[in-house]
PDB file of C-alpha atoms in Angstrom:
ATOM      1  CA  UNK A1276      94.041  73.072 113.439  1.00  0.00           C
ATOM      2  CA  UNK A1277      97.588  72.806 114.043  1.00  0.00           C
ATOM      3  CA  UNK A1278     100.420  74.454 115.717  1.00  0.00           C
ATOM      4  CA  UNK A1279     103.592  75.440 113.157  1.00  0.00           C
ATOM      5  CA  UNK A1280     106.810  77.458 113.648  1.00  0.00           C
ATOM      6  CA  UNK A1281     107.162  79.869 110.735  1.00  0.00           C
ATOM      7  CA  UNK A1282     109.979  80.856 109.611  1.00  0.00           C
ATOM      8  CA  UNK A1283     109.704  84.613 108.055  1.00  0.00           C
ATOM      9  CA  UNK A1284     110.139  84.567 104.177  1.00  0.00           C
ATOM     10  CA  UNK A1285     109.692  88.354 103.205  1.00  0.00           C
ATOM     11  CA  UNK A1286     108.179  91.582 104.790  1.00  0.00           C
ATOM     12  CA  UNK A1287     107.194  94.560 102.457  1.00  0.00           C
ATOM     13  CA  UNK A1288     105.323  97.617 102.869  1.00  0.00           C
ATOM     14  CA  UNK A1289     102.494  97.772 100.362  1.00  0.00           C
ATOM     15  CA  UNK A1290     101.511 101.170 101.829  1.00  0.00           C
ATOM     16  CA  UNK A1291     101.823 103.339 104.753  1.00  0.00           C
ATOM     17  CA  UNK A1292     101.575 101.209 108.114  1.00  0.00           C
ATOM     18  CA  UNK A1293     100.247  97.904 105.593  1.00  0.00           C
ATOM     19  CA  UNK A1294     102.735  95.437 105.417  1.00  0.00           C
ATOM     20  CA  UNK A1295     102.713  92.101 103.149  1.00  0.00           C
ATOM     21  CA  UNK A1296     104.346  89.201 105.591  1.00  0.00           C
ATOM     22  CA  UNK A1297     105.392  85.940 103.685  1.00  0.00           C
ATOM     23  CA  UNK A1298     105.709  82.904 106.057  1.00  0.00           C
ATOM     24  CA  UNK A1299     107.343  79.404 105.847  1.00  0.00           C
ATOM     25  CA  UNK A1300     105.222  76.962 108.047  1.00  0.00           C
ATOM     26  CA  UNK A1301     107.466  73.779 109.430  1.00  0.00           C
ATOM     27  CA  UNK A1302     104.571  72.230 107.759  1.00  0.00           C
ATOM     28  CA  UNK A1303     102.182  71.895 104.752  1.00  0.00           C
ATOM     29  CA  UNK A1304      99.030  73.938 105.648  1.00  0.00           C
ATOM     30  CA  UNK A1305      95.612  72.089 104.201  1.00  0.00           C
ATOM     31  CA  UNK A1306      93.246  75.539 104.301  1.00  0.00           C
ATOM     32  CA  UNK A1307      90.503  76.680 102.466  1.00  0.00           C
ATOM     33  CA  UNK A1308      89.828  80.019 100.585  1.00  0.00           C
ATOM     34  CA  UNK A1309      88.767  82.606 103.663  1.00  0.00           C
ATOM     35  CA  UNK A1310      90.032  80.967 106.468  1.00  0.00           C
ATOM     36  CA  UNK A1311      92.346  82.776 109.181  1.00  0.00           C
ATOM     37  CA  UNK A1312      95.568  81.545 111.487  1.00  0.00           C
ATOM     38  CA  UNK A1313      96.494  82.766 114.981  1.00  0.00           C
ATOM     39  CA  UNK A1314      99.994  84.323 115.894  1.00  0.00           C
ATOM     40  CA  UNK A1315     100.380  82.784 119.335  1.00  0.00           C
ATOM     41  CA  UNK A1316     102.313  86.091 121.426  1.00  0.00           C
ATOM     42  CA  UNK A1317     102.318  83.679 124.272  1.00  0.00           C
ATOM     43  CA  UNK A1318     100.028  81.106 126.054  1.00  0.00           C
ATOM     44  CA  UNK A1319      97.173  83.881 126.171  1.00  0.00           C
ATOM     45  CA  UNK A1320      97.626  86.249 123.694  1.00  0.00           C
ATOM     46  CA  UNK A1321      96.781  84.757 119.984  1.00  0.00           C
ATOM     47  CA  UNK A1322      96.020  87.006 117.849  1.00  0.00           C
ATOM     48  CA  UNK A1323      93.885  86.615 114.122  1.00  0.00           C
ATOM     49  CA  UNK A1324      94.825  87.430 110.645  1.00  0.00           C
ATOM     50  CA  UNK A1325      93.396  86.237 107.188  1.00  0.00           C
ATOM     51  CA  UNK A1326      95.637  84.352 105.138  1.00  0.00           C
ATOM     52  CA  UNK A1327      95.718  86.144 101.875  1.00  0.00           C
ATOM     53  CA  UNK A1328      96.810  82.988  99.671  1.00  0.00           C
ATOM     54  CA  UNK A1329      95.544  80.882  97.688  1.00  0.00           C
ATOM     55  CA  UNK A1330      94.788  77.159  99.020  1.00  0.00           C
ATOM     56  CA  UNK A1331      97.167  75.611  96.723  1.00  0.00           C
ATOM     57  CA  UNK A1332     100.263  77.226  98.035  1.00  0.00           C
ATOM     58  CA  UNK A1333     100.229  75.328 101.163  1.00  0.00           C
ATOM     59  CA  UNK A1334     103.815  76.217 101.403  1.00  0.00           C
ATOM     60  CA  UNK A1335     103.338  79.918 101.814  1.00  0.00           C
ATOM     61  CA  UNK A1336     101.353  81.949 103.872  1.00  0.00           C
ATOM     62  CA  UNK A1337     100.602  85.622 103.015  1.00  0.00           C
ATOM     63  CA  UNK A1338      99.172  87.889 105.547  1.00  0.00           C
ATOM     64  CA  UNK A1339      98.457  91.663 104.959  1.00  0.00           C
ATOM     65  CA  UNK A1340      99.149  93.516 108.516  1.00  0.00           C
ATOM     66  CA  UNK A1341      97.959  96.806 109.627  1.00  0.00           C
ATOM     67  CA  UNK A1342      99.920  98.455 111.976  1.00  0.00           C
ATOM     68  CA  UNK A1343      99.156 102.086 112.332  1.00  0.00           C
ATOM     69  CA  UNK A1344     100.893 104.243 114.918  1.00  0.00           C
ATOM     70  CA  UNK A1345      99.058 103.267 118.634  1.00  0.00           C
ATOM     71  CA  UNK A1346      98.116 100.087 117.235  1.00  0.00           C
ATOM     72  CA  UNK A1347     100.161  97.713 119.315  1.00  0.00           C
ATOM     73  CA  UNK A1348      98.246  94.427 119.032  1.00  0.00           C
ATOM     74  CA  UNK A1349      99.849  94.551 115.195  1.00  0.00           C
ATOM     75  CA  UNK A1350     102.827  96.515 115.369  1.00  0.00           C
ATOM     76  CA  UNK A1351     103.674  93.786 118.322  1.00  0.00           C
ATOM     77  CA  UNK A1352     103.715  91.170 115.599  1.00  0.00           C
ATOM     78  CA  UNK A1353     106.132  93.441 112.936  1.00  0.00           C
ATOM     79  CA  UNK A1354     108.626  93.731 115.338  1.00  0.00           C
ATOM     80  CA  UNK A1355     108.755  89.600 117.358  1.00  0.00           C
ATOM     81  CA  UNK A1356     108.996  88.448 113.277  1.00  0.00           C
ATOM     82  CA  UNK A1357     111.603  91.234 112.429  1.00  0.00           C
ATOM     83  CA  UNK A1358     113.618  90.377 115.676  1.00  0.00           C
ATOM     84  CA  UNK A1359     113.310  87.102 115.588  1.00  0.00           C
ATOM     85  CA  UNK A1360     112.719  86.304 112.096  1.00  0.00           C
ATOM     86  CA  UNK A1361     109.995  83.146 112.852  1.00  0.00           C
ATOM     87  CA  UNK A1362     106.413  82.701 114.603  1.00  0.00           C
ATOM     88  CA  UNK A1363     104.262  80.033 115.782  1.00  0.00           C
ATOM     89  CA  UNK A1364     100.838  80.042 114.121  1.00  0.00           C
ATOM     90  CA  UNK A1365      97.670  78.342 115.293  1.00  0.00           C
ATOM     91  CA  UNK A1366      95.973  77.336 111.464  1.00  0.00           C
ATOM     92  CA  UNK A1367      93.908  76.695 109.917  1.00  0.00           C
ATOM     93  CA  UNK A1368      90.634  78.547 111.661  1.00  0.00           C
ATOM     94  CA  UNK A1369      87.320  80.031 111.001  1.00  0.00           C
ATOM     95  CA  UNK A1370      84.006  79.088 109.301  1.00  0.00           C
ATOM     96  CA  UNK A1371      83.794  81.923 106.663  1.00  0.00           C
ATOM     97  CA  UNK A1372      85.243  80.248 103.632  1.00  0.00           C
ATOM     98  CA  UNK A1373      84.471  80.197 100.045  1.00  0.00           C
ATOM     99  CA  UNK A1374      81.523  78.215  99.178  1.00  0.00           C
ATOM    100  CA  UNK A1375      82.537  77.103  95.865  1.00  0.00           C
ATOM    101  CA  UNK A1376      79.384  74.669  95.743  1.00  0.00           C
ATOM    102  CA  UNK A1377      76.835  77.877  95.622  1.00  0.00           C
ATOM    103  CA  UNK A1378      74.985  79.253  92.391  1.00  0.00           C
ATOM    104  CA  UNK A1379      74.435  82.567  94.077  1.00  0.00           C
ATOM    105  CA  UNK A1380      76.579  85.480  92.514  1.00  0.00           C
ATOM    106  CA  UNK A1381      78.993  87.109  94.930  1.00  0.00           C
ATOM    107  CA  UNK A1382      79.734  90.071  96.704  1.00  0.00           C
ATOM    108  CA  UNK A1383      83.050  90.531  98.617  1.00  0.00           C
ATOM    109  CA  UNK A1384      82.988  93.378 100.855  1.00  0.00           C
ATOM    110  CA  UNK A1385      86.211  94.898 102.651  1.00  0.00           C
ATOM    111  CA  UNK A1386      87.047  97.756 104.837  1.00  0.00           C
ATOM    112  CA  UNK A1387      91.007  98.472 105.028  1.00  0.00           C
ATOM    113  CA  UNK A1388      93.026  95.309 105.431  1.00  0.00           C
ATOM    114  CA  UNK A1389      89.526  93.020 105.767  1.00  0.00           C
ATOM    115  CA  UNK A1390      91.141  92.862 102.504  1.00  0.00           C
ATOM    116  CA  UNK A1391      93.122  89.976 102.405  1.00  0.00           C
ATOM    117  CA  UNK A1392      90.307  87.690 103.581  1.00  0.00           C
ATOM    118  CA  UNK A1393      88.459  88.470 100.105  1.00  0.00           C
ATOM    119  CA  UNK A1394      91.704  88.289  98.131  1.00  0.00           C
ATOM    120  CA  UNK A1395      92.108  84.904  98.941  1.00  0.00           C
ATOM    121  CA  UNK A1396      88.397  84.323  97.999  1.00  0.00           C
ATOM    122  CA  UNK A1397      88.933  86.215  94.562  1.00  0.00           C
ATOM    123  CA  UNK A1398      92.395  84.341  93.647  1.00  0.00           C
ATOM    124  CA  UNK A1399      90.379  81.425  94.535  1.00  0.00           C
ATOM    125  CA  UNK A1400      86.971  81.696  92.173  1.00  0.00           C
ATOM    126  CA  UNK A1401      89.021  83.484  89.272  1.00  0.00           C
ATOM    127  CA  UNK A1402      91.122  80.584  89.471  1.00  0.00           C
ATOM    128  CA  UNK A1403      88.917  77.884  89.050  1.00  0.00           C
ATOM    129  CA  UNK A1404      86.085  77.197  85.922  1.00  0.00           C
ATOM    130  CA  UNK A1405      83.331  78.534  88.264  1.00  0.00           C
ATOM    131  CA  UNK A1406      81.433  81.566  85.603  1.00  0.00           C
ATOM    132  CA  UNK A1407      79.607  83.351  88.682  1.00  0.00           C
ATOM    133  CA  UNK A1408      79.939  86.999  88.752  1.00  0.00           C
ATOM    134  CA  UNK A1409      82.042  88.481  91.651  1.00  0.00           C
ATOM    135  CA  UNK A1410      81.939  91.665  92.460  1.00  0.00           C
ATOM    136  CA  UNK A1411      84.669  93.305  94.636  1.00  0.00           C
ATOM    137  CA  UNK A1412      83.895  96.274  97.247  1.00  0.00           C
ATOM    138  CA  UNK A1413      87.000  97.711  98.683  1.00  0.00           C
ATOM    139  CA  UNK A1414      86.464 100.294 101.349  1.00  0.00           C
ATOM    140  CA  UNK A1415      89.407 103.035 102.532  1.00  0.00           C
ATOM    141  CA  UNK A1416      89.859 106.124 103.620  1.00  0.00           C
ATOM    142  CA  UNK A1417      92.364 107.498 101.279  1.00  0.00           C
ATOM    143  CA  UNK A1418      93.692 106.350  97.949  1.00  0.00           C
ATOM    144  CA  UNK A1419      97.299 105.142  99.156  1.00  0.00           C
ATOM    145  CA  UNK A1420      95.095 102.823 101.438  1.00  0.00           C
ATOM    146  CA  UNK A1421      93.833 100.348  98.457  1.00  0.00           C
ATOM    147  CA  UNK A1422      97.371  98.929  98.211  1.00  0.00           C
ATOM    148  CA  UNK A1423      96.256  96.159  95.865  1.00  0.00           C
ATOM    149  CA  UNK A1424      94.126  99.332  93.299  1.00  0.00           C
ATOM    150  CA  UNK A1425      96.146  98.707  90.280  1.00  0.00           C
ATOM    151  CA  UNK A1426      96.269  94.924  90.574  1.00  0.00           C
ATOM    152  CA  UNK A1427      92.768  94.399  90.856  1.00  0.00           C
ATOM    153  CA  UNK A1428      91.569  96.968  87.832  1.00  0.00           C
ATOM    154  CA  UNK A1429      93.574  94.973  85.934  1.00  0.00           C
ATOM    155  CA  UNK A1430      92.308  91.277  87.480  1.00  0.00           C
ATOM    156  CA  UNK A1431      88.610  93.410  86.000  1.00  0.00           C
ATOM    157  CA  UNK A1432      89.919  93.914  82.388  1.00  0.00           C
ATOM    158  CA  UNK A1433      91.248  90.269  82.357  1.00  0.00           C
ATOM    159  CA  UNK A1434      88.202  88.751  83.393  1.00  0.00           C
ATOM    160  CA  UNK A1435      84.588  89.226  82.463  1.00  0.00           C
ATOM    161  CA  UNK A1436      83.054  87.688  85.509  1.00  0.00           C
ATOM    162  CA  UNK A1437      84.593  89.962  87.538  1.00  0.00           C
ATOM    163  CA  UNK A1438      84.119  93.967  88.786  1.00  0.00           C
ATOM    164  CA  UNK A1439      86.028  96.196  91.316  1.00  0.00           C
ATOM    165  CA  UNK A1440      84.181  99.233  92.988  1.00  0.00           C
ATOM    166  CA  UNK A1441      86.494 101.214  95.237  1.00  0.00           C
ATOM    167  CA  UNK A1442      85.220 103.694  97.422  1.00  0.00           C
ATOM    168  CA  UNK A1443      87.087 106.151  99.575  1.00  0.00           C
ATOM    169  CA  UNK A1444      86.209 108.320 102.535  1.00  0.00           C
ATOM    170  CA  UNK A1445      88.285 111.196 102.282  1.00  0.00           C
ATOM    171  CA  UNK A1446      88.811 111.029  98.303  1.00  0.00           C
ATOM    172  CA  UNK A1447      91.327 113.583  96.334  1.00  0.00           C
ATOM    173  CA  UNK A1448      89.798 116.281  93.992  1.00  0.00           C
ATOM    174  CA  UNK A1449      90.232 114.134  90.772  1.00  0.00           C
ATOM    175  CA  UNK A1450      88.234 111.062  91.979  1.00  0.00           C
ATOM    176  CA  UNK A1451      85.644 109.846  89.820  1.00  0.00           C
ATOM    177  CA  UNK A1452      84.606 106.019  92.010  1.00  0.00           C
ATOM    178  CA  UNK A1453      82.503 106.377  94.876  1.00  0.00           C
ATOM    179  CA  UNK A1454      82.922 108.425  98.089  1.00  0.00           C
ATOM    180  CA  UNK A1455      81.576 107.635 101.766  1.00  0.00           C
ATOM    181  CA  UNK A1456      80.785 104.233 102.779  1.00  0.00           C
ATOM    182  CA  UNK A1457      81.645 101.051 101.434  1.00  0.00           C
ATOM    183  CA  UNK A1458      78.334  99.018 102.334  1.00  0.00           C
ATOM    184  CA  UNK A1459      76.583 102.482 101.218  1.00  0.00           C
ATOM    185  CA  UNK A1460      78.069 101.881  97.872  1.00  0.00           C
ATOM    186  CA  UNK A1461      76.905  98.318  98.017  1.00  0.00           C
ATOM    187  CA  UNK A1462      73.008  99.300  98.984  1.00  0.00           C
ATOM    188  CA  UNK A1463      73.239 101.683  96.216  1.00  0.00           C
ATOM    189  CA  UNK A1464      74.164  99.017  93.508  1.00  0.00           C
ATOM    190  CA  UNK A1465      72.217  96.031  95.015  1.00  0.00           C
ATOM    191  CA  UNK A1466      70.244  97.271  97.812  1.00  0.00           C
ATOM    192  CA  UNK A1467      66.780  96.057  96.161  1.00  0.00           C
ATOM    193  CA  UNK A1468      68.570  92.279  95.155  1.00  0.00           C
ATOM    194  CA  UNK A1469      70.567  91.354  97.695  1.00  0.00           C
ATOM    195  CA  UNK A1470      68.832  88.302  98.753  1.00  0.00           C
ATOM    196  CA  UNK A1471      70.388  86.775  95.061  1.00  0.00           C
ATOM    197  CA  UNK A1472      73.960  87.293  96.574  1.00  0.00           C
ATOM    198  CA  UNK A1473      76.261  85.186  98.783  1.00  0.00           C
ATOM    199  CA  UNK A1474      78.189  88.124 100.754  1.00  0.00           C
ATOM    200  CA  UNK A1475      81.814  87.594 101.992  1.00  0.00           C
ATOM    201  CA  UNK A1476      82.909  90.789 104.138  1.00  0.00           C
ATOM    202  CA  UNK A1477      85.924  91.706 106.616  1.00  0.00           C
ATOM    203  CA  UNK A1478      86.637  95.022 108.503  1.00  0.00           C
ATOM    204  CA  UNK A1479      86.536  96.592 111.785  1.00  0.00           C
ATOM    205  CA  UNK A1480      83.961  94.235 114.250  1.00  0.00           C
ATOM    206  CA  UNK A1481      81.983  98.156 113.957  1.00  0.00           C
ATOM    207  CA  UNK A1482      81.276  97.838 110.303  1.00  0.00           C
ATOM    208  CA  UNK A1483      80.524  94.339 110.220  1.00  0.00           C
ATOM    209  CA  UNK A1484      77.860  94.629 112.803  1.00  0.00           C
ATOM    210  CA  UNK A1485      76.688  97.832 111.285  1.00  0.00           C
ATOM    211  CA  UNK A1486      76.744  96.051 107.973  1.00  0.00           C
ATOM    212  CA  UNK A1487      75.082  93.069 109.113  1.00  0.00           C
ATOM    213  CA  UNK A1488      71.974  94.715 110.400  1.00  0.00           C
ATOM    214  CA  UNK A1489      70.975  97.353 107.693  1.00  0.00           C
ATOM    215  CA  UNK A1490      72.077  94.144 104.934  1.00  0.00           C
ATOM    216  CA  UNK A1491      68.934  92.054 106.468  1.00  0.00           C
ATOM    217  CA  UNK A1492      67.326  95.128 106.860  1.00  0.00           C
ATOM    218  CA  UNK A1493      67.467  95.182 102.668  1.00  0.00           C
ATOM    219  CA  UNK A1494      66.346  91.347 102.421  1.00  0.00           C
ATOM    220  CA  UNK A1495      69.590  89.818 102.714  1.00  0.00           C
ATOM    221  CA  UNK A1496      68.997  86.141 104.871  1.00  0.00           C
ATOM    222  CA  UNK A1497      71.488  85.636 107.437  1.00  0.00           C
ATOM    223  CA  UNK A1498      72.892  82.521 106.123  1.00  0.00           C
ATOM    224  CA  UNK A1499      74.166  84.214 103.086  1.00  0.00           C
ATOM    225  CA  UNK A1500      76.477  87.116 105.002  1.00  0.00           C
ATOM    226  CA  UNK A1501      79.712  85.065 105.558  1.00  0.00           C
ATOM    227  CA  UNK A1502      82.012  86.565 107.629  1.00  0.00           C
ATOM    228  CA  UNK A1503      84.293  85.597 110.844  1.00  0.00           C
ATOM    229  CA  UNK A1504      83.537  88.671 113.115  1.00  0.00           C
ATOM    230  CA  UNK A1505      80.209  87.757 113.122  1.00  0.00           C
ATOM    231  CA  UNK A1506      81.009  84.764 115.221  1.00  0.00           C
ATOM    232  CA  UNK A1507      81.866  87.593 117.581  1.00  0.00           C
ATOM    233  CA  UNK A1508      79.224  90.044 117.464  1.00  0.00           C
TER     234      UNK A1508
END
């Protein structure tokens, strides 16, 4: 792990209060697939984020930042990079990455802008010669939310090994994916096979601990849930 001044390459808003920050690290970052960095705020306030790219950009780190109205500890970092234009980053951290070397089939499980940790796992796998079938869970509340939809449906026509299930909470009249819960939608498909499955998942600290108990409830062994939080939980 290393400390890096980051010089801000490009911000965009990929949907309401979600915003797509490009960085320049002073440095090539060595990472792997899943890992996270810190923004250091100051000597006590660091603050996590997956990096959403791919390993082989080492150059370029992609985060995907959630800053809805009243949620300072995000909206804090928008405005230091759009003031000052740079960042210091503590990277690379975490213990969640992808596990290339596995035979199990995979299941990559998001809530909101959990996200960009599995995008950088997908990129990764679809990249490489590995055939194991991946199947993508996105979880959101309303459509405008899955800010990647379009990309991914067409990441699932390009490449047999892989499948995208959406599913949104408060749905609009003409939706025809699945409604409610994302880890719902997840037991409903695999509930009775999950011990087969390596499971990558990000999200509020609530759903991951919510989703870590009823998954081993269903068979799923505790080695095969990959996931940060649960460092934390």
């Amino acid at each position: 792990m290393s400390v890096l001044r980051c010089q801000l390459s490009s911000m965009k808003a990929l949907a309401p209060n979600v915003y797509r920050v490009e960085l320049s690290p002073s440095a090539p970052v060595v990472f792997h697939a899943g890992q996270y960095l810190q923004v250091v705020m100051g000597e006590n306030d660091k603050r996590p984020f997956s990096i959403a790219s791919m390993p082989a950009e080492q150059a370029r780190l992609e985060l995907h930042i959630g800053a809805e109205p009243g949620n300072t500890y995000a909206s804090e970092v928008i405005e230091r990079l759009q003031a000052d234009g740079e960042i210091s980053v503590e990277a690379p951290l975490g213990v969640a990455q992808y596990r290339a070397d596995s035979a199990r089939p995979m299941i990559l499980l998001a809530g909101g802008t959990g996200f960009s940790y599995t995008w950088s796992i997908l990129q990764q796998h679809l990249a490489s010669t590995d055939p194991r079938p991946v199947m993508m869970f996105w979880g959101a509340r309303q459509l405008d939310d899955l800010y990647m939809h379009e990309q991914l449906l067409q990441l699932e026509r390009l490449h047999e090994n892989f499948s995208y299930r959406p599913v949104l909470e408060n749905p609009p009249a003409e939706w025809t994916g699945d409604r409610g819960l994302v880890h719902h939608a997840v037991l409903e498909a695999f509930g009775k096979q999950l011990a087969d499955f390596d499971v990558y998942i990000a999200g509020r600290f609530e759903m991951v601990r919510v989703v870590r108990d009823e998954f081993e409830q269903h068979g799923l062994p505790r080695e095969q849930l990959y996931g940060d939080a649960l460092s934390f939980i």
